[in-house]
Amino acid sequence: MLNEKVKKLLNEQVNKELYSAYLYLDFSNYFESRGLNGFANWYYVQAQEERDHAMLLYRYLHKNNEKVALEAIAQPDKKLDSDMGVLKAGLEHEIYVTSLINDIYSAAQSAKDYRTMQLLDWFVKEQSEEEDNANNLIAKMELFGSTPNGLYMLNNELAARVYAAPSLVV
Ligand SMILES: [Fe+2]
């Protein structure tokens, strides 16, 4: 049995990760309508990764004999009014998710739940990569995105991102 607070937070995180998937699908949706298929692909792959994060937590809860409560997924609420605005909203969201993971980690630590801490170690590392990716994307956009040629090249680069299953198995 998991600690009540840890269980509740993990359960909520399943929903938050599914929301992340939904949010990034909306980003992809935005870039599709802009005709920037590479950016759209990048966020489409990101949405798939977020769904994986939810499934890892879902599997973990079941592995510990906890039933998962599937709550409603909120409507994506970020205002998508410019290409750079979307990229920055992505970074802002990842910083928020990092804080959520840290909160669960703190709860697990207080409960001496070493098993959950070990699971979350992967998520801590993943969040550092997510923030790094979001920062790099903003930096590239600042450097190259202001000319049609640069935007075209960057779009082509992002079109090459392919989905890979998570390195963690639960
Ligand atoms: Fe995630």
mmCIF file of C-alpha atoms and ligand atoms in Angstrom:
data_model
loop_
_atom_site.group_PDB
_atom_site.id
_atom_site.type_symbol
_atom_site.label_atom_id
_atom_site.label_comp_id
_atom_site.label_asym_id
_atom_site.label_seq_id
_atom_site.Cartn_x
_atom_site.Cartn_y
_atom_site.Cartn_z
ATOM 1 C CA MET A 1 0.000 0.000 0.000
ATOM 2 C CA LEU A 2 1.235 3.458 -0.853
ATOM 3 C CA ASN A 3 1.096 6.402 1.516
ATOM 4 C CA GLU A 4 -2.252 8.229 1.067
ATOM 5 C CA LYS A 5 -0.738 11.562 0.084
ATOM 6 C CA VAL A 6 1.771 9.987 -2.305
ATOM 7 C CA LYS A 7 -0.993 7.923 -3.885
ATOM 8 C CA LYS A 8 -3.216 10.992 -4.310
ATOM 9 C CA LEU A 9 -0.420 13.029 -5.919
ATOM 10 C CA LEU A 10 0.582 10.204 -8.278
ATOM 11 C CA ASN A 11 -3.035 9.822 -9.259
ATOM 12 C CA GLU A 12 -3.318 13.539 -9.959
ATOM 13 C CA GLN A 13 -0.096 13.388 -11.958
ATOM 14 C CA VAL A 14 -1.644 10.820 -14.322
ATOM 15 C CA ASN A 15 -4.210 13.487 -15.145
ATOM 16 C CA LYS A 16 -1.595 16.263 -15.398
ATOM 17 C CA GLU A 17 0.488 14.216 -17.847
ATOM 18 C CA LEU A 18 -2.575 13.498 -19.968
ATOM 19 C CA TYR A 19 -3.306 17.224 -19.876
ATOM 20 C CA SER A 20 0.283 17.842 -21.043
ATOM 21 C CA ALA A 21 -0.350 15.507 -23.975
ATOM 22 C CA TYR A 22 -3.544 17.410 -24.755
ATOM 23 C CA LEU A 23 -1.752 20.771 -24.461
ATOM 24 C CA TYR A 24 1.053 19.728 -26.832
ATOM 25 C CA LEU A 25 -1.488 18.342 -29.251
ATOM 26 C CA ASP A 26 -2.992 21.825 -29.250
ATOM 27 C CA PHE A 27 0.465 23.283 -29.980
ATOM 28 C CA SER A 28 0.789 20.820 -32.861
ATOM 29 C CA ASN A 29 -2.662 21.840 -33.990
ATOM 30 C CA TYR A 30 -1.566 25.491 -34.005
ATOM 31 C CA PHE A 31 1.542 24.801 -36.102
ATOM 32 C CA GLU A 32 -0.389 22.579 -38.531
ATOM 33 C CA SER A 33 -2.663 25.519 -39.226
ATOM 34 C CA ARG A 34 0.405 27.747 -39.692
ATOM 35 C CA GLY A 35 1.773 25.349 -42.321
ATOM 36 C CA LEU A 36 4.837 24.637 -40.188
ATOM 37 C CA ASN A 37 4.713 20.844 -40.342
ATOM 38 C CA GLY A 38 8.104 20.377 -38.641
ATOM 39 C CA PHE A 39 7.073 22.315 -35.538
ATOM 40 C CA ALA A 40 3.760 20.453 -35.636
ATOM 41 C CA ASN A 41 5.641 17.148 -35.764
ATOM 42 C CA TRP A 42 7.881 18.137 -32.852
ATOM 43 C CA TYR A 43 4.899 18.816 -30.600
ATOM 44 C CA TYR A 44 2.996 15.790 -31.888
ATOM 45 C CA VAL A 45 5.915 13.600 -30.750
ATOM 46 C CA GLN A 46 5.981 15.531 -27.471
ATOM 47 C CA ALA A 47 2.291 14.743 -26.960
ATOM 48 C CA GLN A 48 3.054 11.033 -27.429
ATOM 49 C CA GLU A 49 5.807 11.267 -24.806
ATOM 50 C CA GLU A 50 3.429 12.895 -22.344
ATOM 51 C CA ARG A 51 0.928 10.103 -22.791
ATOM 52 C CA ASP A 52 3.758 7.674 -22.021
ATOM 53 C CA HIS A 53 4.490 9.562 -18.792
ATOM 54 C CA ALA A 54 0.848 9.151 -17.765
ATOM 55 C CA MET A 55 0.958 5.438 -18.585
ATOM 56 C CA LEU A 56 4.142 4.900 -16.558
ATOM 57 C CA LEU A 57 2.433 6.379 -13.486
ATOM 58 C CA TYR A 58 -0.751 4.439 -14.254
ATOM 59 C CA ARG A 59 1.234 1.182 -14.449
ATOM 60 C CA TYR A 60 3.107 2.016 -11.265
ATOM 61 C CA LEU A 61 -0.102 2.617 -9.296
ATOM 62 C CA HIS A 62 -1.578 -0.684 -10.490
ATOM 63 C CA LYS A 63 1.641 -2.507 -9.755
ATOM 64 C CA ASN A 64 1.198 -1.303 -6.182
ATOM 65 C CA ASN A 65 -2.423 -2.503 -6.108
ATOM 66 C CA GLU A 66 -3.877 0.987 -6.302
ATOM 67 C CA LYS A 67 -6.841 1.703 -8.520
ATOM 68 C CA VAL A 68 -6.481 4.802 -10.677
ATOM 69 C CA ALA A 69 -9.217 7.430 -10.729
ATOM 70 C CA LEU A 70 -9.495 8.819 -14.245
ATOM 71 C CA GLU A 71 -10.641 12.409 -13.938
ATOM 72 C CA ALA A 72 -11.728 14.756 -16.732
ATOM 73 C CA ILE A 73 -8.875 16.269 -18.736
ATOM 74 C CA ALA A 74 -8.962 20.060 -18.786
ATOM 75 C CA GLN A 75 -9.224 21.973 -22.050
ATOM 76 C CA PRO A 76 -5.835 23.351 -23.195
ATOM 77 C CA ASP A 77 -5.847 26.893 -21.834
ATOM 78 C CA LYS A 78 -2.695 28.521 -23.218
ATOM 79 C CA LYS A 79 -3.300 31.402 -25.596
ATOM 80 C CA LEU A 80 -1.504 30.525 -28.827
ATOM 81 C CA ASP A 81 -1.063 33.822 -30.645
ATOM 82 C CA SER A 82 2.476 33.632 -32.020
ATOM 83 C CA ASP A 83 5.095 30.984 -32.866
ATOM 84 C CA MET A 84 7.473 32.200 -30.176
ATOM 85 C CA GLY A 85 4.563 32.538 -27.732
ATOM 86 C CA VAL A 86 3.816 28.834 -28.156
ATOM 87 C CA LEU A 87 7.446 27.871 -27.568
ATOM 88 C CA LYS A 88 7.559 29.998 -24.417
ATOM 89 C CA ALA A 89 4.266 28.550 -23.180
ATOM 90 C CA GLY A 90 5.903 25.121 -23.573
ATOM 91 C CA LEU A 91 8.850 26.095 -21.384
ATOM 92 C CA GLU A 92 6.546 27.654 -18.796
ATOM 93 C CA HIS A 93 4.507 24.446 -18.707
ATOM 94 C CA GLU A 94 7.576 22.237 -18.252
ATOM 95 C CA ILE A 95 8.803 24.387 -15.350
ATOM 96 C CA TYR A 96 5.371 23.914 -13.769
ATOM 97 C CA VAL A 97 5.498 20.122 -14.314
ATOM 98 C CA THR A 98 8.956 20.013 -12.729
ATOM 99 C CA SER A 99 7.476 21.662 -9.621
ATOM 100 C CA LEU A 100 4.726 19.007 -9.543
ATOM 101 C CA ILE A 101 7.266 16.170 -9.766
ATOM 102 C CA ASN A 102 9.313 17.815 -7.016
ATOM 103 C CA ASP A 103 6.219 18.021 -4.797
ATOM 104 C CA ILE A 104 5.528 14.303 -5.220
ATOM 105 C CA TYR A 105 9.178 13.585 -4.519
ATOM 106 C CA SER A 106 8.980 15.585 -1.265
ATOM 107 C CA ALA A 107 5.855 13.704 -0.193
ATOM 108 C CA ALA A 108 7.524 10.354 -0.979
ATOM 109 C CA GLN A 109 10.603 11.421 0.936
ATOM 110 C CA SER A 110 8.553 12.410 4.000
ATOM 111 C CA ALA A 111 6.752 9.056 3.872
ATOM 112 C CA LYS A 112 10.080 7.197 3.503
ATOM 113 C CA ASP A 113 8.638 5.765 0.293
ATOM 114 C CA TYR A 114 11.926 4.817 -1.364
ATOM 115 C CA ARG A 115 10.190 2.839 -4.071
ATOM 116 C CA THR A 116 8.308 5.877 -5.338
ATOM 117 C CA MET A 117 11.421 8.030 -5.004
ATOM 118 C CA GLN A 118 13.231 5.608 -7.284
ATOM 119 C CA LEU A 119 10.441 5.824 -9.863
ATOM 120 C CA LEU A 120 10.496 9.613 -9.610
ATOM 121 C CA ASP A 121 14.266 9.758 -10.128
ATOM 122 C CA TRP A 122 13.529 8.978 -13.774
ATOM 123 C CA PHE A 123 10.937 11.756 -13.926
ATOM 124 C CA VAL A 124 13.317 14.272 -12.311
ATOM 125 C CA LYS A 125 15.887 13.520 -15.017
ATOM 126 C CA GLU A 126 13.235 13.595 -17.729
ATOM 127 C CA GLN A 127 12.052 17.042 -16.550
ATOM 128 C CA SER A 128 15.567 18.391 -16.772
ATOM 129 C CA GLU A 129 15.678 17.177 -20.393
ATOM 130 C CA GLU A 130 12.240 18.629 -21.145
ATOM 131 C CA GLU A 131 13.251 22.059 -19.851
ATOM 132 C CA ASP A 132 16.509 21.852 -21.769
ATOM 133 C CA ASN A 133 14.662 20.938 -24.988
ATOM 134 C CA ALA A 134 12.205 23.807 -24.532
ATOM 135 C CA ASN A 135 15.035 26.270 -23.840
ATOM 136 C CA ASN A 136 17.005 25.094 -26.883
ATOM 137 C CA LEU A 137 13.982 25.483 -29.100
ATOM 138 C CA ILE A 138 13.483 29.082 -27.937
ATOM 139 C CA ALA A 139 17.209 29.825 -28.449
ATOM 140 C CA LYS A 140 17.131 28.425 -32.006
ATOM 141 C CA MET A 141 13.982 30.354 -32.804
ATOM 142 C CA GLU A 142 15.569 33.570 -31.539
ATOM 143 C CA LEU A 143 18.690 32.958 -33.617
ATOM 144 C CA PHE A 144 17.177 31.679 -36.859
ATOM 145 C CA GLY A 145 13.403 32.118 -36.794
ATOM 146 C CA SER A 146 13.216 35.752 -37.815
ATOM 147 C CA THR A 147 13.982 35.183 -41.510
ATOM 148 C CA PRO A 148 11.938 32.989 -43.899
ATOM 149 C CA ASN A 149 15.074 30.974 -44.774
ATOM 150 C CA GLY A 150 15.957 30.391 -41.139
ATOM 151 C CA LEU A 151 12.404 29.415 -40.250
ATOM 152 C CA TYR A 152 12.310 27.011 -43.196
ATOM 153 C CA MET A 153 15.540 25.322 -42.082
ATOM 154 C CA LEU A 154 14.430 25.114 -38.464
ATOM 155 C CA ASN A 155 11.082 23.676 -39.520
ATOM 156 C CA ASN A 156 12.927 20.999 -41.524
ATOM 157 C CA GLU A 157 15.105 20.148 -38.540
ATOM 158 C CA LEU A 158 12.073 19.712 -36.276
ATOM 159 C CA ALA A 159 10.359 17.546 -38.900
ATOM 160 C CA ALA A 160 13.048 14.920 -38.254
ATOM 161 C CA ARG A 161 12.091 14.260 -34.634
ATOM 162 C CA VAL A 162 10.851 10.699 -34.227
ATOM 163 C CA TYR A 163 8.957 9.131 -31.368
ATOM 164 C CA ALA A 164 10.882 6.766 -29.116
ATOM 165 C CA ALA A 165 9.350 4.704 -26.315
ATOM 166 C CA PRO A 166 10.448 5.754 -22.794
ATOM 167 C CA SER A 167 13.639 4.277 -21.380
ATOM 168 C CA LEU A 168 11.801 3.370 -18.167
ATOM 169 C CA VAL A 169 9.786 0.165 -17.861
ATOM 170 C CA VAL A 170 7.242 -0.131 -15.037
HETATM 171 FE FE FE B 1 5.617 14.713 -18.796
#
